[in-house]
Amino acid sequence: GSRMATATRNSATAAARFRWAGRDTARSYPAVPLPAPGYDGGVATFEADGLILDARSYRDRHQIVAVLTGEFGQLRGVWRNVRGGRAPQGATTQVLSVVRVSAYRGAAADLATFRSIDLVRSSFPLASSLERSSAGAAVAETLTIFCPQEEPAPRRLRLGVAALEALLSGVDPGVVVSYVQFWCLRLGGFLPDGDDSQAWEAAGGRPVSYTHL
C-alpha cells in the first residue's frame, strides 16, 4: 500500500517537472486519421505511422518487429530479408524510432508480414548515452505492456512519440519514464480521473495536461 502510494506520488512529481519538448512533433504522427484495415480475399492490409517497440532477429536475414500504431494498436509481424546483404535495412527498426509501415496478414496467420518499414524519425542519437537509451527501452516496454494488439491506441502513440522527442531534446530520462508510466496507468484506468494541475504546481512545475496533445 505505502509503496504504491509512494510510486504514484513520484510519478505525479515527475509529471510536474516534465517539459513537453515533443508536443508539436507528437501532434503530427499520424497527421491524418487512417481507415480500418482493408481486406483483399481474406487478407487484412495495414498502412500506418507507428513507433518501434521491439525488433528481434529471426533466422538468418529476417526480423520479427512490434510496432505501436494509433489505428491498429500493437502490430507484430515478420520483416523479411532485411539483415545482411548489400543494403541492410535492419537499422530502421531501432527501438522507439518513428516509422511508416505497410503490412498484410492472412486470416489464419498469427503474425503480419511487413511489405515496408520507412524511417520517419530515428532514435539512433539515444545510443550515444546509456542512460537515455535505457530510458527509451523502458518507455517501449511500458507501452508494450499497456497497448494490446489490435486495440486502437492513438493517445499512447502520441505519448510515445513525445517521449522520444523529450529524450532527444535533453529532458531528464527519469522524468520522461515516470511521466509515461503515470499516463499509461491513467489511460489504463488504474488511477482515478481528476485535475492534477494543483498537485503538479505544488510539486514545483507548471501544469501539463496530456489531453492537450
mmCIF file of C-alpha atoms in Angstrom, residues 43-165:
data_model
loop_
_atom_site.group_PDB
_atom_site.id
_atom_site.type_symbol
_atom_site.label_atom_id
_atom_site.label_comp_id
_atom_site.label_asym_id
_atom_site.label_seq_id
_atom_site.Cartn_x
_atom_site.Cartn_y
_atom_site.Cartn_z
ATOM 1 C CA VAL A 43 -6.098 -10.821 -46.310
ATOM 2 C CA ALA A 44 -6.061 -7.808 -43.963
ATOM 3 C CA THR A 45 -3.885 -4.886 -45.097
ATOM 4 C CA PHE A 46 -2.401 -2.189 -42.853
ATOM 5 C CA GLU A 47 -0.949 1.242 -43.618
ATOM 6 C CA ALA A 48 0.005 3.395 -40.636
ATOM 7 C CA ASP A 49 2.512 5.558 -38.811
ATOM 8 C CA GLY A 50 3.920 3.898 -35.736
ATOM 9 C CA LEU A 51 6.578 3.578 -33.071
ATOM 10 C CA ILE A 52 9.019 0.658 -32.908
ATOM 11 C CA LEU A 53 8.540 -1.232 -29.638
ATOM 12 C CA ASP A 54 10.713 -4.262 -30.338
ATOM 13 C CA ALA A 55 12.738 -5.894 -33.118
ATOM 14 C CA ARG A 56 14.336 -9.335 -32.888
ATOM 15 C CA SER A 57 16.391 -11.379 -35.294
ATOM 16 C CA TYR A 58 14.553 -14.242 -36.964
ATOM 17 C CA ARG A 59 16.545 -16.902 -38.773
ATOM 18 C CA ASP A 60 19.378 -15.565 -40.911
ATOM 19 C CA ARG A 61 18.038 -12.440 -42.576
ATOM 20 C CA HIS A 62 14.636 -11.637 -41.096
ATOM 21 C CA GLN A 63 13.261 -9.719 -38.122
ATOM 22 C CA ILE A 64 10.148 -10.011 -36.001
ATOM 23 C CA VAL A 65 9.029 -6.435 -35.340
ATOM 24 C CA ALA A 66 6.449 -4.944 -32.965
ATOM 25 C CA VAL A 67 5.082 -1.530 -33.956
ATOM 26 C CA LEU A 68 2.643 0.599 -31.972
ATOM 27 C CA THR A 69 0.143 2.274 -34.288
ATOM 28 C CA GLY A 70 -2.659 4.633 -33.432
ATOM 29 C CA GLU A 71 -5.219 2.906 -35.653
ATOM 30 C CA PHE A 72 -4.495 -0.777 -35.039
ATOM 31 C CA GLY A 73 -2.767 -0.808 -31.676
ATOM 32 C CA GLN A 74 0.277 -3.049 -31.429
ATOM 33 C CA LEU A 75 1.072 -4.705 -34.750
ATOM 34 C CA ARG A 76 3.511 -7.633 -34.761
ATOM 35 C CA GLY A 77 4.924 -9.176 -37.902
ATOM 36 C CA VAL A 78 7.865 -10.512 -39.880
ATOM 37 C CA TRP A 79 10.046 -8.226 -41.980
ATOM 38 C CA ARG A 80 11.874 -10.425 -44.441
ATOM 39 C CA ASN A 81 15.346 -10.151 -45.951
ATOM 40 C CA VAL A 82 16.354 -7.004 -44.071
ATOM 41 C CA ARG A 83 19.505 -8.248 -42.339
ATOM 42 C CA GLY A 84 22.790 -8.620 -44.173
ATOM 43 C CA GLY A 85 23.172 -8.247 -47.924
ATOM 44 C CA ARG A 86 24.311 -5.142 -49.741
ATOM 45 C CA ALA A 87 21.676 -2.812 -48.326
ATOM 46 C CA PRO A 88 20.598 -4.000 -44.885
ATOM 47 C CA GLN A 89 17.529 -2.209 -43.549
ATOM 48 C CA GLY A 90 17.516 -3.553 -40.019
ATOM 49 C CA ALA A 91 18.792 -0.247 -38.572
ATOM 50 C CA THR A 92 15.376 1.243 -39.366
ATOM 51 C CA THR A 93 13.829 -0.767 -36.550
ATOM 52 C CA GLN A 94 15.721 0.680 -33.601
ATOM 53 C CA VAL A 95 13.519 0.787 -30.517
ATOM 54 C CA LEU A 96 11.416 3.973 -30.242
ATOM 55 C CA SER A 97 12.035 5.117 -33.828
ATOM 56 C CA VAL A 98 9.005 6.573 -35.621
ATOM 57 C CA VAL A 99 8.207 4.712 -38.831
ATOM 58 C CA ARG A 100 5.658 4.344 -41.592
ATOM 59 C CA VAL A 101 4.609 0.731 -42.138
ATOM 60 C CA SER A 102 2.788 -1.247 -44.779
ATOM 61 C CA ALA A 103 1.791 -4.803 -43.907
ATOM 62 C CA TYR A 104 -0.668 -7.604 -44.589
ATOM 63 C CA ARG A 105 -1.902 -10.648 -42.667
ATOM 64 C CA GLY A 106 -3.848 -13.703 -43.699
ATOM 65 C CA ALA A 107 -6.991 -14.714 -41.844
ATOM 66 C CA ALA A 108 -5.312 -17.656 -40.099
ATOM 67 C CA ALA A 109 -1.898 -16.048 -39.510
ATOM 68 C CA ASP A 110 -0.619 -15.074 -36.066
ATOM 69 C CA LEU A 111 1.900 -12.575 -37.437
ATOM 70 C CA ALA A 112 1.611 -9.978 -40.156
ATOM 71 C CA THR A 113 4.159 -9.619 -42.955
ATOM 72 C CA PHE A 114 5.670 -6.172 -43.443
ATOM 73 C CA ARG A 115 5.974 -5.004 -47.023
ATOM 74 C CA SER A 116 7.915 -1.915 -45.971
ATOM 75 C CA ILE A 117 9.044 -0.034 -42.884
ATOM 76 C CA ASP A 118 10.173 3.512 -43.696
ATOM 77 C CA LEU A 119 12.014 5.647 -41.163
ATOM 78 C CA VAL A 120 10.332 8.942 -40.178
ATOM 79 C CA ARG A 121 12.222 9.892 -37.004
ATOM 80 C CA SER A 122 15.242 7.951 -35.777
ATOM 81 C CA SER A 123 16.008 7.155 -32.148
ATOM 82 C CA PHE A 124 19.651 6.457 -33.054
ATOM 83 C CA PRO A 125 21.050 9.537 -31.202
ATOM 84 C CA LEU A 126 19.898 7.971 -27.931
ATOM 85 C CA ALA A 127 22.520 5.251 -28.413
ATOM 86 C CA SER A 128 25.269 7.735 -27.504
ATOM 87 C CA SER A 129 24.024 7.787 -23.890
ATOM 88 C CA LEU A 130 23.462 4.627 -21.860
ATOM 89 C CA GLU A 131 21.046 6.485 -19.592
ATOM 90 C CA ARG A 132 18.933 7.794 -22.485
ATOM 91 C CA SER A 133 18.957 4.538 -24.450
ATOM 92 C CA SER A 134 17.918 2.667 -21.299
ATOM 93 C CA ALA A 135 15.103 5.163 -20.757
ATOM 94 C CA GLY A 136 13.981 4.657 -24.357
ATOM 95 C CA ALA A 137 13.869 0.898 -23.793
ATOM 96 C CA ALA A 138 11.864 1.420 -20.587
ATOM 97 C CA VAL A 139 9.348 3.617 -22.429
ATOM 98 C CA ALA A 140 8.976 0.979 -25.160
ATOM 99 C CA GLU A 141 8.495 -1.793 -22.587
ATOM 100 C CA THR A 142 5.835 0.222 -20.742
ATOM 101 C CA LEU A 143 3.924 0.866 -23.964
ATOM 102 C CA THR A 144 4.190 -2.820 -24.885
ATOM 103 C CA ILE A 145 2.564 -3.801 -21.590
ATOM 104 C CA PHE A 146 -0.254 -1.265 -21.788
ATOM 105 C CA CYS A 147 -1.046 -1.496 -25.532
ATOM 106 C CA PRO A 148 -2.756 -4.761 -26.550
ATOM 107 C CA GLN A 149 -2.656 -5.954 -30.117
ATOM 108 C CA GLU A 150 -5.432 -4.689 -32.404
ATOM 109 C CA GLU A 151 -6.752 -2.179 -29.849
ATOM 110 C CA PRO A 152 -6.519 1.383 -31.243
ATOM 111 C CA ALA A 153 -4.079 3.482 -29.230
ATOM 112 C CA PRO A 154 -3.780 6.990 -30.732
ATOM 113 C CA ARG A 155 -3.120 8.736 -27.413
ATOM 114 C CA ARG A 156 -0.488 6.216 -26.336
ATOM 115 C CA LEU A 157 1.213 6.587 -29.711
ATOM 116 C CA ARG A 158 1.365 10.373 -29.265
ATOM 117 C CA LEU A 159 2.666 9.832 -25.744
ATOM 118 C CA GLY A 160 5.455 7.582 -27.029
ATOM 119 C CA VAL A 161 6.462 9.952 -29.821
ATOM 120 C CA ALA A 162 6.546 12.890 -27.423
ATOM 121 C CA ALA A 163 8.700 10.843 -25.028
ATOM 122 C CA LEU A 164 11.161 10.212 -27.873
ATOM 123 C CA GLU A 165 11.313 13.921 -28.666
#
